[in-house]
């Protein structure tokens, strides 16, 4: 038994669901019993993805910006005005792999070959589990996050995963 793994009772479960029939990327993030917790809104008519994560009071918690003119996708995650992390997709043939440099610690993401199930590790300890739902009209993820983590930051990593691996507008998502 791995003692570093968190248990369900020590985590918060979120449902990240992309809204369909909208201009630009929009997600609603709910927790527990479908109560809204965060909203993700993408800017339209921009070069590269630019998304903001807001709490339900309308406060901007996280800003995600795609760096353009890169061979492989690269994103910066800002908390407030401070750069909190840079996420770079690495070139691989099978399982998706990312290089993440962050102020919160050393993060790694381990996913399956189909890019539907992921574990997010901080300093080699599993802090989140991500599962993409197969039978949904839009991109939908179940996300369990350790209570001790910055939930908005971990959810920003999940949004970046979606943008890189499952967003149909991203030409680099299959590399």
Short mmCIF file of N, CA and C in Angstrom, two decimals:
data_model
loop_
_atom_site.label_atom_id
_atom_site.label_comp_id
_atom_site.label_asym_id
_atom_site.label_seq_id
_atom_site.Cartn_x
_atom_site.Cartn_y
_atom_site.Cartn_z
N UNK A 1 0.84 -1.18 0.00
CA UNK A 1 0.00 0.00 0.00
C UNK A 1 0.88 1.24 0.00
N UNK A 2 0.63 2.17 -0.89
CA UNK A 2 1.40 3.39 -1.01
C UNK A 2 0.90 4.41 0.00
N UNK A 3 1.73 4.73 0.98
CA UNK A 3 1.31 5.67 2.02
C UNK A 3 1.35 7.10 1.55
N UNK A 4 2.00 7.39 0.40
CA UNK A 4 2.04 8.75 -0.13
C UNK A 4 0.77 9.13 -0.85
N UNK A 5 -0.03 8.15 -1.25
CA UNK A 5 -1.26 8.44 -1.99
C UNK A 5 -2.32 8.99 -1.07
N UNK A 6 -3.00 10.02 -1.52
CA UNK A 6 -4.08 10.55 -0.70
C UNK A 6 -5.31 9.68 -0.85
N UNK A 7 -6.17 9.77 0.12
CA UNK A 7 -7.41 9.00 0.09
C UNK A 7 -8.55 9.93 -0.27
N UNK A 8 -9.63 9.36 -0.77
CA UNK A 8 -10.76 10.16 -1.22
C UNK A 8 -11.26 11.09 -0.12
N UNK A 9 -11.27 10.65 1.11
CA UNK A 9 -11.79 11.50 2.19
C UNK A 9 -10.89 12.69 2.47
N UNK A 10 -9.64 12.68 2.00
CA UNK A 10 -8.72 13.79 2.19
C UNK A 10 -8.66 14.69 0.96
N UNK A 11 -9.62 14.55 0.08
CA UNK A 11 -9.57 15.32 -1.16
C UNK A 11 -10.94 15.93 -1.46
N UNK A 12 -10.92 16.87 -2.39
CA UNK A 12 -12.15 17.51 -2.87
C UNK A 12 -12.37 17.03 -4.30
N UNK A 13 -13.59 16.64 -4.62
CA UNK A 13 -13.92 16.17 -5.96
C UNK A 13 -14.59 17.30 -6.73
N UNK A 14 -14.05 17.57 -7.91
CA UNK A 14 -14.59 18.59 -8.80
C UNK A 14 -15.04 17.94 -10.10
N UNK A 15 -15.96 18.60 -10.76
CA UNK A 15 -16.38 18.23 -12.10
C UNK A 15 -16.10 19.44 -12.99
N UNK A 16 -15.22 19.25 -13.97
CA UNK A 16 -14.84 20.32 -14.89
C UNK A 16 -15.55 20.01 -16.20
N UNK A 17 -16.47 20.90 -16.59
CA UNK A 17 -17.29 20.65 -17.78
C UNK A 17 -17.20 21.85 -18.72
N UNK A 18 -16.77 21.58 -19.97
CA UNK A 18 -16.71 22.64 -20.97
C UNK A 18 -18.11 22.92 -21.47
N UNK A 19 -18.45 24.20 -21.57
CA UNK A 19 -19.76 24.58 -22.10
C UNK A 19 -19.71 24.47 -23.62
N UNK A 20 -20.81 23.98 -24.19
CA UNK A 20 -20.88 23.90 -25.64
C UNK A 20 -21.76 25.03 -26.16
N UNK A 21 -21.66 25.29 -27.43
CA UNK A 21 -22.43 26.34 -28.09
C UNK A 21 -22.09 27.72 -27.53
N UNK A 22 -20.80 27.96 -27.27
CA UNK A 22 -20.35 29.27 -26.82
C UNK A 22 -19.23 29.74 -27.74
N UNK A 23 -19.03 31.03 -27.79
CA UNK A 23 -17.90 31.59 -28.52
C UNK A 23 -16.73 31.62 -27.56
N UNK A 24 -15.64 30.97 -27.93
CA UNK A 24 -14.48 30.88 -27.04
C UNK A 24 -14.64 29.73 -26.07
N UNK A 25 -13.57 29.44 -25.36
CA UNK A 25 -13.58 28.37 -24.37
C UNK A 25 -14.26 28.84 -23.10
N UNK A 26 -15.19 28.04 -22.59
CA UNK A 26 -15.85 28.32 -21.31
C UNK A 26 -16.05 27.00 -20.59
N UNK A 27 -15.67 27.00 -19.32
CA UNK A 27 -15.85 25.83 -18.47
C UNK A 27 -16.57 26.27 -17.22
N UNK A 28 -17.34 25.36 -16.63
CA UNK A 28 -17.89 25.57 -15.30
C UNK A 28 -17.30 24.45 -14.44
N UNK A 29 -16.83 24.81 -13.27
CA UNK A 29 -16.23 23.84 -12.36
C UNK A 29 -17.10 23.77 -11.12
N UNK A 30 -17.64 22.58 -10.88
CA UNK A 30 -18.52 22.38 -9.72
C UNK A 30 -17.84 21.43 -8.74
N UNK A 31 -18.32 21.40 -7.52
CA UNK A 31 -17.80 20.46 -6.54
C UNK A 31 -18.95 19.82 -5.79
N UNK A 32 -18.60 18.70 -5.18
CA UNK A 32 -19.55 17.94 -4.38
C UNK A 32 -20.85 17.66 -5.13
N UNK A 33 -21.90 18.34 -4.78
CA UNK A 33 -23.22 18.05 -5.33
C UNK A 33 -23.60 19.05 -6.41
N UNK A 34 -22.71 19.21 -7.39
CA UNK A 34 -22.95 20.09 -8.54
C UNK A 34 -23.11 21.56 -8.16
N UNK A 35 -22.49 21.99 -7.06
CA UNK A 35 -22.52 23.40 -6.69
C UNK A 35 -21.39 24.11 -7.42
N UNK A 36 -21.68 25.19 -8.16
CA UNK A 36 -20.63 25.91 -8.88
C UNK A 36 -19.57 26.46 -7.93
N UNK A 37 -18.31 26.30 -8.31
CA UNK A 37 -17.19 26.78 -7.50
C UNK A 37 -16.32 27.77 -8.28
N UNK A 38 -16.04 27.45 -9.55
CA UNK A 38 -15.21 28.30 -10.40
C UNK A 38 -15.82 28.38 -11.79
N UNK A 39 -15.42 29.42 -12.52
CA UNK A 39 -15.80 29.55 -13.92
C UNK A 39 -14.54 29.89 -14.70
N UNK A 40 -14.37 29.25 -15.85
CA UNK A 40 -13.23 29.50 -16.71
C UNK A 40 -13.76 30.14 -17.98
N UNK A 41 -13.19 31.29 -18.34
CA UNK A 41 -13.63 32.01 -19.52
C UNK A 41 -12.42 32.30 -20.39
N UNK A 42 -12.50 31.92 -21.66
CA UNK A 42 -11.43 32.18 -22.61
C UNK A 42 -11.71 33.45 -23.39
N UNK A 43 -10.64 34.16 -23.70
CA UNK A 43 -10.78 35.36 -24.52
C UNK A 43 -10.92 34.93 -25.97
N UNK A 44 -11.77 35.64 -26.71
CA UNK A 44 -11.98 35.32 -28.12
C UNK A 44 -11.18 36.28 -28.99
N UNK A 45 -10.96 35.85 -30.21
CA UNK A 45 -10.25 36.65 -31.21
C UNK A 45 -8.85 37.03 -30.75
N UNK A 46 -8.11 36.07 -30.17
CA UNK A 46 -6.73 36.29 -29.76
C UNK A 46 -5.85 35.23 -30.40
N UNK A 47 -4.58 35.53 -30.49
CA UNK A 47 -3.63 34.53 -30.94
C UNK A 47 -3.22 33.70 -29.73
N UNK A 48 -3.46 32.40 -29.80
CA UNK A 48 -3.19 31.53 -28.67
C UNK A 48 -4.33 31.58 -27.66
N UNK A 49 -4.39 30.56 -26.83
CA UNK A 49 -5.42 30.49 -25.79
C UNK A 49 -5.08 31.42 -24.64
N UNK A 50 -6.07 32.15 -24.17
CA UNK A 50 -5.96 33.01 -23.00
C UNK A 50 -7.22 32.78 -22.17
N UNK A 51 -7.04 32.22 -20.98
CA UNK A 51 -8.18 31.85 -20.14
C UNK A 51 -8.01 32.41 -18.74
N UNK A 52 -9.14 32.75 -18.12
CA UNK A 52 -9.16 33.22 -16.75
C UNK A 52 -10.02 32.29 -15.92
N UNK A 53 -9.57 31.99 -14.71
CA UNK A 53 -10.37 31.23 -13.76
C UNK A 53 -10.86 32.20 -12.71
N UNK A 54 -12.19 32.28 -12.57
CA UNK A 54 -12.84 33.16 -11.62
C UNK A 54 -13.53 32.34 -10.54
N UNK A 55 -13.59 32.89 -9.31
CA UNK A 55 -14.46 32.27 -8.33
C UNK A 55 -15.88 32.75 -8.60
N UNK A 56 -16.85 32.28 -7.86
CA UNK A 56 -18.25 32.62 -8.15
C UNK A 56 -18.61 34.05 -7.76
N UNK A 57 -17.68 34.77 -7.11
CA UNK A 57 -17.88 36.19 -6.82
C UNK A 57 -17.30 37.06 -7.93
N UNK A 58 -16.76 36.44 -8.96
CA UNK A 58 -16.21 37.18 -10.09
C UNK A 58 -14.77 37.61 -9.92
N UNK A 59 -14.09 37.15 -8.87
CA UNK A 59 -12.70 37.50 -8.66
C UNK A 59 -11.80 36.62 -9.53
N UNK A 60 -10.86 37.26 -10.24
CA UNK A 60 -9.94 36.52 -11.10
C UNK A 60 -8.86 35.89 -10.24
N UNK A 61 -8.81 34.55 -10.23
CA UNK A 61 -7.85 33.83 -9.41
C UNK A 61 -6.61 33.41 -10.19
N UNK A 62 -6.82 32.98 -11.44
CA UNK A 62 -5.73 32.43 -12.26
C UNK A 62 -5.89 32.91 -13.69
N UNK A 63 -4.77 33.22 -14.33
CA UNK A 63 -4.74 33.58 -15.75
C UNK A 63 -3.83 32.58 -16.45
N UNK A 64 -4.32 31.99 -17.53
CA UNK A 64 -3.57 31.00 -18.32
C UNK A 64 -3.35 31.58 -19.70
N UNK A 65 -2.09 31.55 -20.16
CA UNK A 65 -1.78 32.12 -21.47
C UNK A 65 -0.90 31.16 -22.26
N UNK A 66 -1.33 30.86 -23.47
CA UNK A 66 -0.53 30.02 -24.36
C UNK A 66 0.55 30.88 -25.00
N UNK A 67 1.77 30.36 -25.00
CA UNK A 67 2.86 31.03 -25.70
C UNK A 67 2.79 30.58 -27.15
N UNK A 68 2.75 31.53 -28.06
CA UNK A 68 2.58 31.19 -29.48
C UNK A 68 3.93 31.05 -30.17
N UNK A 69 3.88 30.53 -31.37
CA UNK A 69 5.06 30.29 -32.21
C UNK A 69 6.03 29.33 -31.55
N UNK A 70 5.52 28.24 -31.01
CA UNK A 70 6.31 27.17 -30.41
C UNK A 70 6.06 25.90 -31.20
N UNK A 71 7.07 25.05 -31.30
CA UNK A 71 6.90 23.77 -31.98
C UNK A 71 5.90 22.89 -31.23
N UNK A 72 6.02 22.84 -29.91
CA UNK A 72 5.09 22.10 -29.06
C UNK A 72 4.39 23.09 -28.13
N UNK A 73 3.17 22.78 -27.70
CA UNK A 73 2.41 23.71 -26.85
C UNK A 73 3.15 24.07 -25.56
N UNK A 74 3.02 25.34 -25.18
CA UNK A 74 3.62 25.85 -23.95
C UNK A 74 2.67 26.88 -23.36
N UNK A 75 2.43 26.78 -22.07
CA UNK A 75 1.50 27.67 -21.37
C UNK A 75 2.15 28.25 -20.12
N UNK A 76 1.80 29.50 -19.82
CA UNK A 76 2.17 30.12 -18.56
C UNK A 76 0.91 30.24 -17.71
N UNK A 77 1.07 29.96 -16.41
CA UNK A 77 -0.03 30.08 -15.45
C UNK A 77 0.35 31.16 -14.45
N UNK A 78 -0.51 32.17 -14.34
CA UNK A 78 -0.29 33.29 -13.43
C UNK A 78 -1.31 33.24 -12.30
N UNK A 79 -0.83 33.49 -11.10
CA UNK A 79 -1.72 33.69 -9.96
C UNK A 79 -1.51 35.13 -9.53
N UNK A 80 -2.56 35.92 -9.63
CA UNK A 80 -2.41 37.36 -9.49
C UNK A 80 -1.58 37.84 -10.67
N UNK A 81 -0.59 38.64 -10.43
CA UNK A 81 0.29 39.12 -11.49
C UNK A 81 1.59 38.33 -11.56
N UNK A 82 1.71 37.29 -10.70
CA UNK A 82 2.95 36.52 -10.60
C UNK A 82 2.89 35.25 -11.43
N UNK A 83 3.95 34.99 -12.18
CA UNK A 83 4.08 33.75 -12.93
C UNK A 83 4.24 32.61 -11.93
N UNK A 84 3.29 31.69 -11.91
CA UNK A 84 3.32 30.58 -10.96
C UNK A 84 3.90 29.32 -11.58
N UNK A 85 3.72 29.14 -12.91
CA UNK A 85 4.22 27.91 -13.54
C UNK A 85 4.29 28.08 -15.06
N UNK A 86 5.19 27.31 -15.65
CA UNK A 86 5.26 27.16 -17.09
C UNK A 86 5.10 25.68 -17.39
N UNK A 87 4.17 25.37 -18.30
CA UNK A 87 3.87 23.99 -18.67
C UNK A 87 4.24 23.81 -20.13
N UNK A 88 5.16 22.87 -20.41
CA UNK A 88 5.60 22.60 -21.78
C UNK A 88 5.32 21.14 -22.10
N UNK A 89 4.67 20.91 -23.23
CA UNK A 89 4.45 19.54 -23.68
C UNK A 89 5.74 19.04 -24.29
N UNK A 90 6.13 17.82 -23.93
CA UNK A 90 7.33 17.21 -24.48
C UNK A 90 6.96 16.33 -25.66
N UNK A 91 7.89 16.17 -26.59
CA UNK A 91 7.65 15.32 -27.75
C UNK A 91 7.76 13.86 -27.32
N UNK A 92 6.67 13.11 -27.50
CA UNK A 92 6.64 11.68 -27.18
C UNK A 92 5.80 10.97 -28.23
N UNK A 93 6.02 9.67 -28.35
CA UNK A 93 5.25 8.89 -29.32
C UNK A 93 4.03 8.24 -28.70
N UNK A 94 4.04 7.97 -27.42
CA UNK A 94 2.93 7.24 -26.83
C UNK A 94 2.23 8.07 -25.75
N UNK A 95 2.68 7.96 -24.52
CA UNK A 95 2.02 8.66 -23.42
C UNK A 95 2.40 10.14 -23.43
N UNK A 96 1.40 11.03 -23.23
CA UNK A 96 1.72 12.46 -23.16
C UNK A 96 2.60 12.77 -21.95
N UNK A 97 3.54 13.67 -22.15
CA UNK A 97 4.47 14.04 -21.09
C UNK A 97 4.63 15.56 -21.08
N UNK A 98 4.78 16.12 -19.89
CA UNK A 98 4.89 17.56 -19.72
C UNK A 98 6.06 17.92 -18.83
N UNK A 99 6.69 19.04 -19.12
CA UNK A 99 7.72 19.61 -18.26
C UNK A 99 7.07 20.81 -17.56
N UNK A 100 7.03 20.78 -16.24
CA UNK A 100 6.36 21.83 -15.47
C UNK A 100 7.37 22.45 -14.51
N UNK A 101 7.63 23.74 -14.70
CA UNK A 101 8.44 24.46 -13.71
C UNK A 101 7.48 25.37 -12.95
N UNK A 102 7.53 25.26 -11.61
CA UNK A 102 6.51 25.92 -10.79
C UNK A 102 7.09 26.46 -9.49
N UNK A 103 6.48 27.51 -8.99
CA UNK A 103 6.83 28.05 -7.67
C UNK A 103 6.27 27.18 -6.54
N UNK A 104 5.34 26.28 -6.85
CA UNK A 104 4.68 25.45 -5.83
C UNK A 104 5.41 24.14 -5.56
N UNK A 105 6.48 23.84 -6.29
CA UNK A 105 7.20 22.58 -6.14
C UNK A 105 7.43 21.95 -7.50
N UNK A 106 8.00 20.75 -7.49
CA UNK A 106 8.26 20.02 -8.73
C UNK A 106 7.05 19.17 -9.08
N UNK A 107 6.36 19.54 -10.16
CA UNK A 107 5.16 18.82 -10.59
C UNK A 107 5.48 17.92 -11.76
N UNK A 108 4.87 16.75 -11.77
CA UNK A 108 4.91 15.86 -12.92
C UNK A 108 3.49 15.36 -13.16
N UNK A 109 3.23 15.02 -14.41
CA UNK A 109 1.91 14.50 -14.78
C UNK A 109 2.13 13.17 -15.47
N UNK A 110 1.47 12.15 -14.98
CA UNK A 110 1.57 10.81 -15.55
C UNK A 110 0.20 10.44 -16.10
N UNK A 111 0.13 10.21 -17.42
CA UNK A 111 -1.14 9.90 -18.05
C UNK A 111 -1.11 8.60 -18.81
N UNK A 112 -2.30 8.13 -19.19
CA UNK A 112 -2.38 6.91 -19.98
C UNK A 112 -2.16 7.25 -21.46
N UNK A 113 -2.04 6.22 -22.26
CA UNK A 113 -1.72 6.38 -23.68
C UNK A 113 -2.83 7.11 -24.44
N UNK A 114 -4.06 7.04 -23.96
CA UNK A 114 -5.19 7.68 -24.64
C UNK A 114 -5.44 9.11 -24.16
N UNK A 115 -4.67 9.57 -23.19
CA UNK A 115 -4.79 10.92 -22.62
C UNK A 115 -6.16 11.16 -21.99
N UNK A 116 -6.69 10.15 -21.30
CA UNK A 116 -7.98 10.28 -20.63
C UNK A 116 -7.86 10.20 -19.11
N UNK A 117 -6.82 9.60 -18.59
CA UNK A 117 -6.64 9.45 -17.15
C UNK A 117 -5.24 9.92 -16.77
N UNK A 118 -5.16 10.79 -15.74
CA UNK A 118 -3.89 11.36 -15.32
C UNK A 118 -3.79 11.36 -13.81
N UNK A 119 -2.56 11.29 -13.35
CA UNK A 119 -2.24 11.60 -11.96
C UNK A 119 -1.29 12.77 -11.98
N UNK A 120 -1.50 13.71 -11.08
CA UNK A 120 -0.62 14.87 -10.95
C UNK A 120 0.15 14.70 -9.65
N UNK A 121 1.48 14.81 -9.74
CA UNK A 121 2.36 14.62 -8.59
C UNK A 121 3.08 15.93 -8.28
N UNK A 122 3.20 16.22 -7.00
CA UNK A 122 4.06 17.32 -6.54
C UNK A 122 5.11 16.71 -5.65
N UNK A 123 6.36 16.91 -6.02
CA UNK A 123 7.49 16.36 -5.27
C UNK A 123 7.30 14.85 -5.04
N UNK A 124 6.88 14.14 -6.11
CA UNK A 124 6.71 12.68 -6.16
C UNK A 124 5.53 12.17 -5.33
N UNK A 125 4.66 13.06 -4.82
CA UNK A 125 3.49 12.63 -4.06
C UNK A 125 2.25 12.95 -4.89
N UNK A 126 1.38 11.98 -5.07
CA UNK A 126 0.16 12.19 -5.84
C UNK A 126 -0.74 13.19 -5.13
N UNK A 127 -1.07 14.27 -5.87
CA UNK A 127 -1.90 15.32 -5.28
C UNK A 127 -3.23 15.48 -6.00
N UNK A 128 -3.36 14.87 -7.18
CA UNK A 128 -4.64 14.96 -7.90
C UNK A 128 -4.76 13.80 -8.88
N UNK A 129 -6.01 13.41 -9.12
CA UNK A 129 -6.33 12.37 -10.10
C UNK A 129 -7.36 12.96 -11.04
N UNK A 130 -7.12 12.82 -12.35
CA UNK A 130 -7.98 13.40 -13.38
C UNK A 130 -8.50 12.29 -14.28
N UNK A 131 -9.81 12.25 -14.50
CA UNK A 131 -10.43 11.26 -15.38
C UNK A 131 -11.35 11.96 -16.36
N UNK A 132 -11.07 11.80 -17.65
CA UNK A 132 -11.93 12.39 -18.68
C UNK A 132 -13.12 11.46 -18.90
N UNK A 133 -14.30 12.01 -18.96
CA UNK A 133 -15.52 11.23 -19.17
C UNK A 133 -15.66 10.89 -20.65
N UNK A 134 -15.97 9.64 -20.93
CA UNK A 134 -16.09 9.18 -22.32
C UNK A 134 -17.38 9.65 -22.98
N UNK A 135 -18.49 9.48 -22.31
CA UNK A 135 -19.79 9.73 -22.92
C UNK A 135 -20.37 11.06 -22.44
N UNK A 136 -19.82 12.14 -22.98
CA UNK A 136 -20.29 13.47 -22.64
C UNK A 136 -20.30 14.31 -23.91
N UNK A 137 -21.22 15.26 -23.99
CA UNK A 137 -21.33 16.12 -25.16
C UNK A 137 -20.14 17.05 -25.29
N UNK A 138 -19.56 17.41 -24.17
CA UNK A 138 -18.41 18.31 -24.19
C UNK A 138 -17.30 17.68 -23.34
N UNK A 139 -16.11 18.28 -23.39
CA UNK A 139 -15.02 17.79 -22.56
C UNK A 139 -15.42 17.91 -21.10
N UNK A 140 -15.42 16.78 -20.40
CA UNK A 140 -15.83 16.73 -19.00
C UNK A 140 -14.83 15.88 -18.24
N UNK A 141 -14.39 16.38 -17.09
CA UNK A 141 -13.37 15.70 -16.29
C UNK A 141 -13.83 15.61 -14.84
N UNK A 142 -13.55 14.47 -14.22
CA UNK A 142 -13.66 14.34 -12.78
C UNK A 142 -12.26 14.58 -12.23
N UNK A 143 -12.14 15.43 -11.21
CA UNK A 143 -10.83 15.78 -10.66
C UNK A 143 -10.89 15.68 -9.15
N UNK A 144 -10.05 14.83 -8.57
CA UNK A 144 -9.90 14.73 -7.11
C UNK A 144 -8.60 15.41 -6.74
N UNK A 145 -8.69 16.41 -5.84
CA UNK A 145 -7.52 17.19 -5.45
C UNK A 145 -7.32 17.09 -3.95
N UNK A 146 -6.09 16.80 -3.55
CA UNK A 146 -5.71 16.75 -2.14
C UNK A 146 -6.09 18.07 -1.48
N UNK A 147 -6.65 17.98 -0.28
CA UNK A 147 -7.10 19.17 0.45
C UNK A 147 -5.99 20.18 0.72
N UNK A 148 -4.74 19.72 0.81
CA UNK A 148 -3.63 20.61 1.16
C UNK A 148 -3.09 21.39 -0.04
N UNK A 149 -3.59 21.14 -1.23
CA UNK A 149 -3.08 21.80 -2.44
C UNK A 149 -3.85 23.06 -2.76
N UNK A 150 -3.28 23.90 -3.61
CA UNK A 150 -3.95 25.07 -4.14
C UNK A 150 -4.88 24.58 -5.25
N UNK A 151 -6.17 24.50 -4.97
CA UNK A 151 -7.12 23.90 -5.90
C UNK A 151 -7.21 24.66 -7.21
N UNK A 152 -7.20 25.99 -7.17
CA UNK A 152 -7.29 26.78 -8.40
C UNK A 152 -6.08 26.50 -9.30
N UNK A 153 -4.89 26.35 -8.71
CA UNK A 153 -3.69 26.05 -9.50
C UNK A 153 -3.78 24.67 -10.14
N UNK A 154 -4.19 23.67 -9.37
CA UNK A 154 -4.31 22.30 -9.91
C UNK A 154 -5.35 22.28 -11.02
N UNK A 155 -6.47 22.98 -10.83
CA UNK A 155 -7.49 23.04 -11.88
C UNK A 155 -6.96 23.76 -13.12
N UNK A 156 -6.08 24.74 -12.95
CA UNK A 156 -5.44 25.39 -14.09
C UNK A 156 -4.60 24.38 -14.87
N UNK A 157 -3.90 23.49 -14.17
CA UNK A 157 -3.14 22.43 -14.85
C UNK A 157 -4.07 21.53 -15.66
N UNK A 158 -5.24 21.22 -15.11
CA UNK A 158 -6.21 20.38 -15.82
C UNK A 158 -6.72 21.10 -17.07
N UNK A 159 -6.98 22.40 -16.97
CA UNK A 159 -7.43 23.17 -18.13
C UNK A 159 -6.34 23.17 -19.21
N UNK A 160 -5.09 23.32 -18.80
CA UNK A 160 -3.98 23.26 -19.77
C UNK A 160 -3.94 21.89 -20.44
N UNK A 161 -4.09 20.82 -19.66
CA UNK A 161 -4.14 19.46 -20.25
C UNK A 161 -5.22 19.38 -21.31
N UNK A 162 -6.40 19.89 -21.00
CA UNK A 162 -7.50 19.85 -21.97
C UNK A 162 -7.15 20.65 -23.22
N UNK A 163 -6.60 21.83 -23.05
CA UNK A 163 -6.27 22.67 -24.20
C UNK A 163 -5.23 22.01 -25.09
N UNK A 164 -4.25 21.36 -24.50
CA UNK A 164 -3.18 20.73 -25.27
C UNK A 164 -3.63 19.43 -25.91
N UNK A 165 -4.37 18.60 -25.18
CA UNK A 165 -4.65 17.24 -25.65
C UNK A 165 -6.01 17.04 -26.29
N UNK A 166 -7.00 17.86 -25.95
CA UNK A 166 -8.35 17.58 -26.41
C UNK A 166 -9.06 18.74 -27.09
N UNK A 167 -8.44 19.92 -27.14
CA UNK A 167 -9.06 21.06 -27.80
C UNK A 167 -8.89 20.91 -29.30
N UNK A 168 -9.98 20.84 -30.03
CA UNK A 168 -9.93 20.64 -31.48
C UNK A 168 -9.29 21.80 -32.23
N UNK A 169 -9.19 22.96 -31.59
CA UNK A 169 -8.59 24.12 -32.25
C UNK A 169 -7.08 24.11 -32.19
N UNK A 170 -6.50 23.21 -31.38
CA UNK A 170 -5.06 23.20 -31.20
C UNK A 170 -4.42 22.26 -32.20
N UNK A 171 -3.61 22.78 -33.10
CA UNK A 171 -3.00 21.94 -34.15
C UNK A 171 -1.88 21.06 -33.60
N UNK A 172 -1.38 21.36 -32.42
CA UNK A 172 -0.27 20.59 -31.85
C UNK A 172 -0.71 19.48 -30.93
N UNK A 173 -2.01 19.26 -30.77
CA UNK A 173 -2.47 18.36 -29.72
C UNK A 173 -2.17 16.89 -29.97
N UNK A 174 -1.75 16.50 -31.13
CA UNK A 174 -1.49 15.08 -31.39
C UNK A 174 -0.01 14.75 -31.40
N UNK A 175 0.85 15.65 -30.99
CA UNK A 175 2.28 15.35 -31.01
C UNK A 175 2.71 14.81 -29.67
#
